[in-house]
Amino acid sequence: MYVTSVKCSKCEQEYSPHNLLTVCKDCGGALLFQYHLDKVAEAISKETLRYRESTFWKFKELLPITSPKNIVSLGEPYTPLLKLPKSLVKPFKNVYAKDEGRLPTGTFKARGMAVTVSKLKELGVKRLAIPSAGNAAAALAAYGARAGMEVHAFIPKDAPETTIKECFFLGAKVHLVDGLISNAAALMNKLKDQHGWFDASTNKQPYRFEGYKAMAFEIAEQYNWKPPDAIIFPTGGGEGVIGLWKGFKELVELGWINETPRIIIAQSTGCAPLVEAFHKRANELVKPWPNAQTIAAGLRVPSPYASYLTLRAIRETNGNAIAVSDEEIIQSMKSLLKSGVYACPEAAATLAALNKSVEYNVFDPDERILLCLTGTVMKNFDLLTVNKDKLSSNH
Ligand SMILES: Cc1ncc(COP(=O)(O)O)c(C=O)c1O
Ligand SMILES: [Zn+2]
């Protein structure tokens, strides 16, 4: 293992990677694994990696798992890049989508949970709890089921039906909660210590980020080590963006790429706390977004923990932040489907943000832009209506 320590992203306090960790004991900051990157660069190269199988575990030297026997896998493929037709992305000329819906459980959350469950298995954890808008809990339930762990999923009652069913049939104990993910978190926090559950909340442990890093590694390799100029990522809690950014930074330090792409987050106008904080030049969120409401459940996070880190990722990469309406999201889901692309509402928000960006001059038409389509539409077809009477054949 090439891990040197785990460091607080706020006060730089260091922790042992061999201990079970949540957040910084001194300041509550998010913890991030640190690697001996010089040694990684001696052990592997871009060239040697070419001969390894293209799966999520290919960059194992940059993951925190000590022994391969602890890896809990459901078969994680490289997700494909799909070129998007000009008609969808006018006036932009070079736009690809990374289709994360191909992963187990149909979303990118599988990446974070594959690493989290593997590392927790290594550390002897057997019982976990998570507050979630749905997809993160489903991914944790799937990997937990694979590892034989007890998973407690705290989910808002109005979360997408499929994700609730997923958690239940995967064997998780489902706790449905009135209100939002913040209410789910409050209930879980009340119960977790008395039951001895490990808190797998977004940004409150260092393990999930490590899984999301693999998106950066795959993207860099798929772009032949010249990653796109900009990436649009749908953002709720911010963990995906933080992981993506961390992965690219490690590649820059390894000397394998020159620069981290600009990171542009997409949120919903019904819940856009990070977009607002970014444009107000705030370093951190000061208050929760009031009356959060959007069809994109994963983006309905009124008060993300460690918001300073997502904002840092956007600023350090010279990125931006764009909010789009639910109508624009639905329209984008439909246009993507017309091109054969399966995008859930969160994922479709990236295309809506690209279209909206024209108003703000965020991109040059020639820039190489990548949309991270974080999940499949298969769980959300109920959001698209069809009049069956009109389809009935009169022949
Ligand atoms: C499909 C999908 N995309 C994006 C997000 C947002 O991810 P994050 O919370 O890491 O910002 C979520 C969160 O649940 C999600 O389910
Ligand atoms: Zn700290």
XYZ file of C-alpha atoms and ligand atoms in Angstrom:
412
model
C 0.000 0.000 0.000
C 1.339 3.428 -0.967
C -0.730 5.415 1.531
C 1.346 7.621 3.820
C -1.356 9.130 6.036
C -4.834 10.556 6.072
C -4.884 14.339 6.354
C -7.537 16.847 7.379
C -8.425 19.051 4.407
C -8.983 21.983 6.775
C -6.349 21.997 9.553
C -3.879 19.449 8.080
C -3.942 17.239 11.186
C -2.689 13.764 10.182
C -4.219 10.412 11.058
C -3.117 6.811 10.696
C -4.648 5.042 7.688
C -4.840 1.881 9.788
C -7.488 3.378 12.073
C -11.180 3.570 11.331
C -11.745 7.228 10.428
C -14.639 9.618 10.041
C -13.946 13.386 10.159
C -11.133 15.410 11.783
C -11.360 15.173 15.556
C -10.026 18.720 15.952
C -12.012 20.736 13.436
C -14.575 18.442 11.775
C -12.893 18.833 8.376
C -13.118 16.138 5.703
C -10.207 13.666 5.729
C -8.268 12.781 2.585
C -5.878 9.874 1.961
C -2.315 10.865 1.046
C -0.059 8.661 -1.104
C 3.657 8.263 -1.616
C 3.323 9.310 -5.248
C 7.071 9.143 -5.997
C 6.997 5.489 -5.075
C 3.833 4.896 -7.128
C 5.599 6.473 -10.126
C 8.524 4.068 -9.612
C 6.202 1.046 -9.389
C 3.872 1.729 -12.338
C 3.764 3.875 -15.446
C 1.233 4.838 -18.093
C 2.898 2.196 -20.256
C 2.628 -0.674 -17.744
C -1.002 0.209 -17.063
C -1.855 -0.359 -20.718
C -1.393 -4.075 -20.208
C -3.726 -4.339 -17.246
C -7.388 -5.212 -17.637
C -9.562 -2.086 -17.928
C -11.567 -2.337 -14.729
C -12.087 -0.022 -11.847
C -9.344 -1.805 -9.865
C -6.651 -1.170 -12.475
C -5.146 1.747 -10.512
C -4.892 -0.285 -7.323
C -1.675 1.458 -6.236
C -3.756 4.621 -5.839
C -6.382 2.970 -3.648
C -6.207 2.507 0.128
C -6.887 -1.242 0.278
C -3.944 -3.180 1.705
C -4.786 -6.709 0.686
C -6.524 -7.723 -2.579
C -8.398 -10.415 -0.679
C -10.478 -7.675 0.942
C -11.738 -6.309 -2.359
C -15.512 -6.486 -2.589
C -16.502 -6.331 -6.245
C -19.637 -6.622 -8.333
C -17.692 -6.368 -11.581
C -16.912 -2.692 -12.239
C -16.182 -1.990 -15.910
C -14.591 1.094 -17.445
C -17.543 3.252 -18.418
C -17.657 4.352 -22.055
C -17.253 7.806 -23.549
C -20.022 8.625 -26.000
C -19.645 11.461 -28.480
C -22.770 13.613 -28.360
C -24.336 14.740 -31.636
C -23.845 18.376 -32.658
C -27.600 19.005 -32.636
C -27.675 18.356 -28.859
C -24.711 20.479 -27.904
C -24.726 23.440 -30.302
C -22.577 25.599 -30.561
C -20.031 23.283 -28.958
C -18.082 21.011 -31.255
C -16.348 18.496 -29.042
C -18.609 17.153 -26.323
C -18.482 13.630 -24.916
C -20.509 11.974 -22.199
C -19.128 9.451 -19.725
C -21.883 6.914 -19.160
C -21.632 5.981 -15.494
C -24.989 4.236 -15.660
C -23.143 1.089 -16.778
C -21.784 0.497 -13.284
C -23.362 -1.889 -10.743
C -26.596 -0.366 -9.339
C -26.682 1.989 -12.329
C -24.877 4.978 -10.850
C -21.379 6.304 -10.149
C -22.102 5.813 -6.434
C -20.968 2.205 -6.967
C -17.388 3.485 -7.227
C -17.431 5.119 -3.807
C -19.139 2.176 -2.165
C -16.874 -0.470 -3.730
C -13.871 1.150 -2.062
C -15.692 2.004 1.167
C -17.030 -1.511 1.745
C -13.683 -3.096 0.784
C -11.744 -0.849 3.167
C -14.278 -1.279 5.973
C -14.074 -5.041 5.524
C -10.314 -4.701 5.953
C -10.862 -2.667 9.121
C -13.321 -5.206 10.547
C -16.511 -3.120 10.297
C -19.718 -5.150 10.063
C -22.548 -2.649 10.562
C -23.049 0.544 8.601
C -25.556 3.359 8.345
C -26.104 6.000 5.694
C -28.467 8.907 5.100
C -29.091 9.127 1.369
C -31.301 10.552 -1.352
C -31.496 6.978 -2.660
C -28.676 6.061 -5.027
C -25.835 6.115 -2.482
C -27.832 3.919 -0.104
C -28.652 1.499 -2.924
C -24.982 1.212 -3.866
C -23.966 0.728 -0.229
C -26.720 -1.886 0.189
C -25.458 -3.797 -2.866
C -21.799 -3.878 -1.810
C -22.836 -4.473 1.802
C -24.911 -7.452 0.659
C -21.915 -8.786 -1.220
C -19.704 -8.434 1.861
C -22.311 -9.766 4.308
C -22.565 -6.479 6.215
C -25.588 -4.986 7.957
C -26.638 -1.781 6.190
C -29.111 0.760 7.613
C -30.427 3.125 4.945
C -32.093 6.369 6.095
C -33.974 7.717 3.087
C -36.566 10.477 2.549
C -40.055 8.988 2.091
C -40.412 10.645 -1.308
C -37.101 9.301 -2.685
C -37.422 7.518 -6.047
C -39.432 4.324 -5.476
C -36.876 2.161 -7.276
C -34.068 3.148 -4.935
C -36.193 2.325 -1.879
C -37.013 -1.084 -3.375
C -33.381 -1.641 -4.302
C -32.268 -1.060 -0.718
C -34.995 -3.284 0.674
C -34.479 -6.226 -1.658
C -30.715 -5.953 -1.318
C -31.303 -6.716 2.323
C -30.703 -3.291 3.881
C -32.800 -2.153 6.848
C -34.706 0.759 5.337
C -35.708 3.675 7.584
C -38.038 6.018 5.678
C -37.965 9.554 6.999
C -40.294 12.558 6.584
C -38.457 15.447 4.939
C -35.097 15.687 3.233
C -31.704 13.958 3.415
C -30.833 16.378 6.250
C -33.745 14.986 8.298
C -32.620 11.450 7.474
C -29.124 12.337 8.702
C -30.480 13.833 11.934
C -32.349 10.607 12.764
C -29.390 8.408 11.872
C -27.078 10.550 14.039
C -29.392 10.039 17.010
C -29.248 6.259 16.671
C -25.809 5.387 15.298
C -23.762 5.307 18.520
C -26.190 3.229 20.538
C -26.291 0.652 17.716
C -22.588 0.748 16.877
C -23.123 1.659 13.212
C -20.242 3.100 11.185
C -21.405 6.432 9.705
C -20.904 6.210 5.938
C -22.368 9.690 5.276
C -21.325 11.814 2.322
C -18.025 13.645 2.999
C -17.914 12.363 6.602
C -15.384 9.592 6.021
C -12.312 9.425 3.723
C -13.197 6.214 1.853
C -15.833 7.182 -0.690
C -13.658 9.900 -2.327
C -11.077 7.249 -3.144
C -13.582 5.350 -5.288
C -14.672 8.447 -7.226
C -11.033 9.173 -8.082
C -11.155 6.303 -10.548
C -13.353 8.472 -12.804
C -10.397 10.836 -13.220
C -8.005 7.953 -13.912
C -10.302 6.422 -16.524
C -11.029 9.757 -18.180
C -7.317 10.629 -18.387
C -6.518 7.278 -19.954
C -9.512 7.336 -22.317
C -8.399 10.789 -23.532
C -4.897 9.440 -24.081
C -3.545 11.359 -21.062
C -4.733 14.705 -22.428
C -7.914 15.058 -20.375
C -10.752 17.311 -21.528
C -10.558 21.048 -20.916
C -13.719 21.029 -18.811
C -15.976 18.544 -17.048
C -19.565 19.199 -16.012
C -20.597 17.179 -12.962
C -24.040 17.078 -11.264
C -23.541 17.968 -7.626
C -25.505 17.412 -4.450
C -23.262 16.544 -1.496
C -20.141 17.276 -3.565
C -18.390 13.983 -3.004
C -18.208 13.064 -6.689
C -16.581 16.380 -7.560
C -14.116 16.176 -4.677
C -13.088 12.647 -5.704
C -12.748 13.613 -9.366
C -10.582 16.613 -8.457
C -8.417 14.582 -6.067
C -7.858 11.942 -8.762
C -6.736 14.510 -11.340
C -4.452 16.218 -8.821
C -2.727 12.911 -8.096
C -2.210 12.372 -11.851
C -0.684 15.850 -12.175
C 1.659 15.098 -9.249
C 2.608 11.804 -10.850
C 3.500 13.789 -13.977
C 1.076 11.738 -16.087
C -1.098 14.690 -17.125
C -0.300 18.394 -17.333
C -3.384 19.940 -15.872
C -6.618 19.265 -13.998
C -9.677 19.995 -16.165
C -11.929 22.875 -15.167
C -14.693 21.501 -12.969
C -18.156 22.956 -13.553
C -20.903 21.829 -11.228
C -24.557 21.508 -12.235
C -27.310 21.909 -9.630
C -31.053 22.414 -9.739
C -32.589 25.888 -9.387
C -34.778 24.222 -6.711
C -31.721 23.460 -4.582
C -28.555 25.286 -5.590
C -26.644 26.118 -2.388
C -23.211 25.471 -3.914
C -23.972 27.486 -7.066
C -25.096 30.377 -4.888
C -22.075 30.145 -2.572
C -19.720 29.990 -5.562
C -21.178 33.087 -7.199
C -21.200 34.954 -3.872
C -17.494 34.095 -3.599
C -18.134 32.417 -0.242
C -15.595 29.903 1.032
C -18.264 27.835 2.687
C -22.031 27.538 2.826
C -23.471 29.732 5.525
C -27.060 28.544 5.618
C -29.068 25.626 4.232
C -31.056 26.133 1.020
C -34.671 26.794 2.043
C -37.541 24.581 0.783
C -35.293 22.419 -1.361
C -37.297 20.821 -4.165
C -36.304 19.137 -7.419
C -37.054 15.986 -9.380
C -33.323 15.236 -9.303
C -33.306 13.575 -5.874
C -29.517 13.297 -5.703
C -29.201 17.067 -6.117
C -31.623 17.820 -3.287
C -28.991 18.376 -0.618
C -29.768 21.688 1.121
C -26.669 21.812 3.325
C -23.800 19.640 2.106
C -21.140 18.786 4.698
C -17.647 20.182 4.042
C -18.963 22.483 1.304
C -15.634 24.364 1.468
C -13.967 21.451 -0.297
C -16.336 21.368 -3.280
C -16.013 25.141 -3.596
C -12.223 24.784 -3.441
C -12.330 22.172 -6.220
C -14.290 24.545 -8.470
C -12.080 27.585 -7.723
C -8.725 25.812 -7.921
C -9.590 24.434 -11.340
C -10.913 27.778 -12.576
C -14.335 26.148 -12.863
C -17.864 27.421 -12.578
C -21.325 26.587 -11.246
C -24.631 26.530 -13.126
C -28.195 25.898 -11.915
C -30.913 24.520 -14.219
C -34.645 24.070 -13.817
C -36.516 20.765 -13.590
C -38.118 21.513 -16.978
C -34.676 21.888 -18.540
C -33.613 18.625 -16.883
C -36.621 16.705 -18.268
C -36.004 18.179 -21.725
C -32.370 17.045 -21.560
C -33.358 13.534 -20.420
C -35.599 13.315 -23.487
C -32.987 14.682 -25.909
C -30.360 12.282 -24.581
C -32.748 9.351 -25.005
C -33.353 10.433 -28.613
C -29.626 9.868 -29.113
C -29.783 6.491 -27.375
C -28.257 7.772 -24.145
C -29.766 6.721 -20.795
C -29.441 9.610 -18.334
C -31.180 10.003 -14.980
C -32.292 13.539 -14.024
C -29.072 14.324 -12.126
C -27.027 13.238 -15.147
C -29.240 15.130 -17.601
C -28.658 18.296 -15.555
C -25.155 18.384 -17.065
C -26.510 18.721 -20.609
C -29.033 21.309 -19.419
C -26.124 23.203 -17.801
C -24.103 23.037 -21.020
C -27.015 24.504 -22.970
C -27.553 27.163 -20.312
C -23.843 28.045 -20.229
C -24.246 29.805 -23.583
C -25.967 32.659 -21.707
C -22.950 33.103 -19.445
C -20.079 32.451 -21.867
C -18.575 29.712 -19.708
C -17.018 27.711 -22.572
C -15.415 28.358 -25.937
C -17.128 26.485 -28.760
C -13.881 24.613 -29.495
C -13.230 23.456 -25.930
C -13.140 19.732 -25.243
C -16.007 19.231 -22.817
C -17.062 16.099 -20.952
C -20.444 15.588 -19.299
C -20.410 13.094 -16.426
C -23.660 11.192 -16.798
C -23.713 9.847 -13.268
C -26.594 7.403 -13.587
C -29.032 5.553 -15.803
C -32.570 6.678 -16.594
C -33.825 3.144 -15.875
C -34.711 4.027 -12.266
C -36.545 7.209 -13.275
C -38.730 6.473 -16.283
C -41.723 7.371 -14.115
C -40.691 11.026 -14.535
C -41.373 10.801 -18.272
C -45.004 10.409 -19.197
C -46.487 8.802 -22.249
C -50.108 8.780 -23.371
C -50.707 5.092 -24.089
C -54.048 5.786 -25.815
C -52.204 7.687 -28.514
C -49.896 4.732 -29.030
C -52.639 2.111 -29.351
C -52.729 0.736 -32.820
C -55.896 1.234 -34.906
C -54.838 -1.177 -37.615
C -27.133 9.975 -10.049
C -26.510 10.980 -9.140
N -25.749 11.958 -9.676
C -25.167 12.895 -8.909
C -25.340 12.906 -7.532
C -24.656 13.946 -6.715
O -23.482 13.420 -6.170
P -22.735 14.068 -4.949
O -23.632 13.906 -3.747
O -21.471 13.309 -4.824
O -22.526 15.505 -5.270
C -26.110 11.907 -6.935
C -26.283 11.882 -5.477
O -27.044 11.139 -4.927
C -26.707 10.911 -7.753
O -27.461 9.945 -7.234
Zn -8.932 19.328 11.057
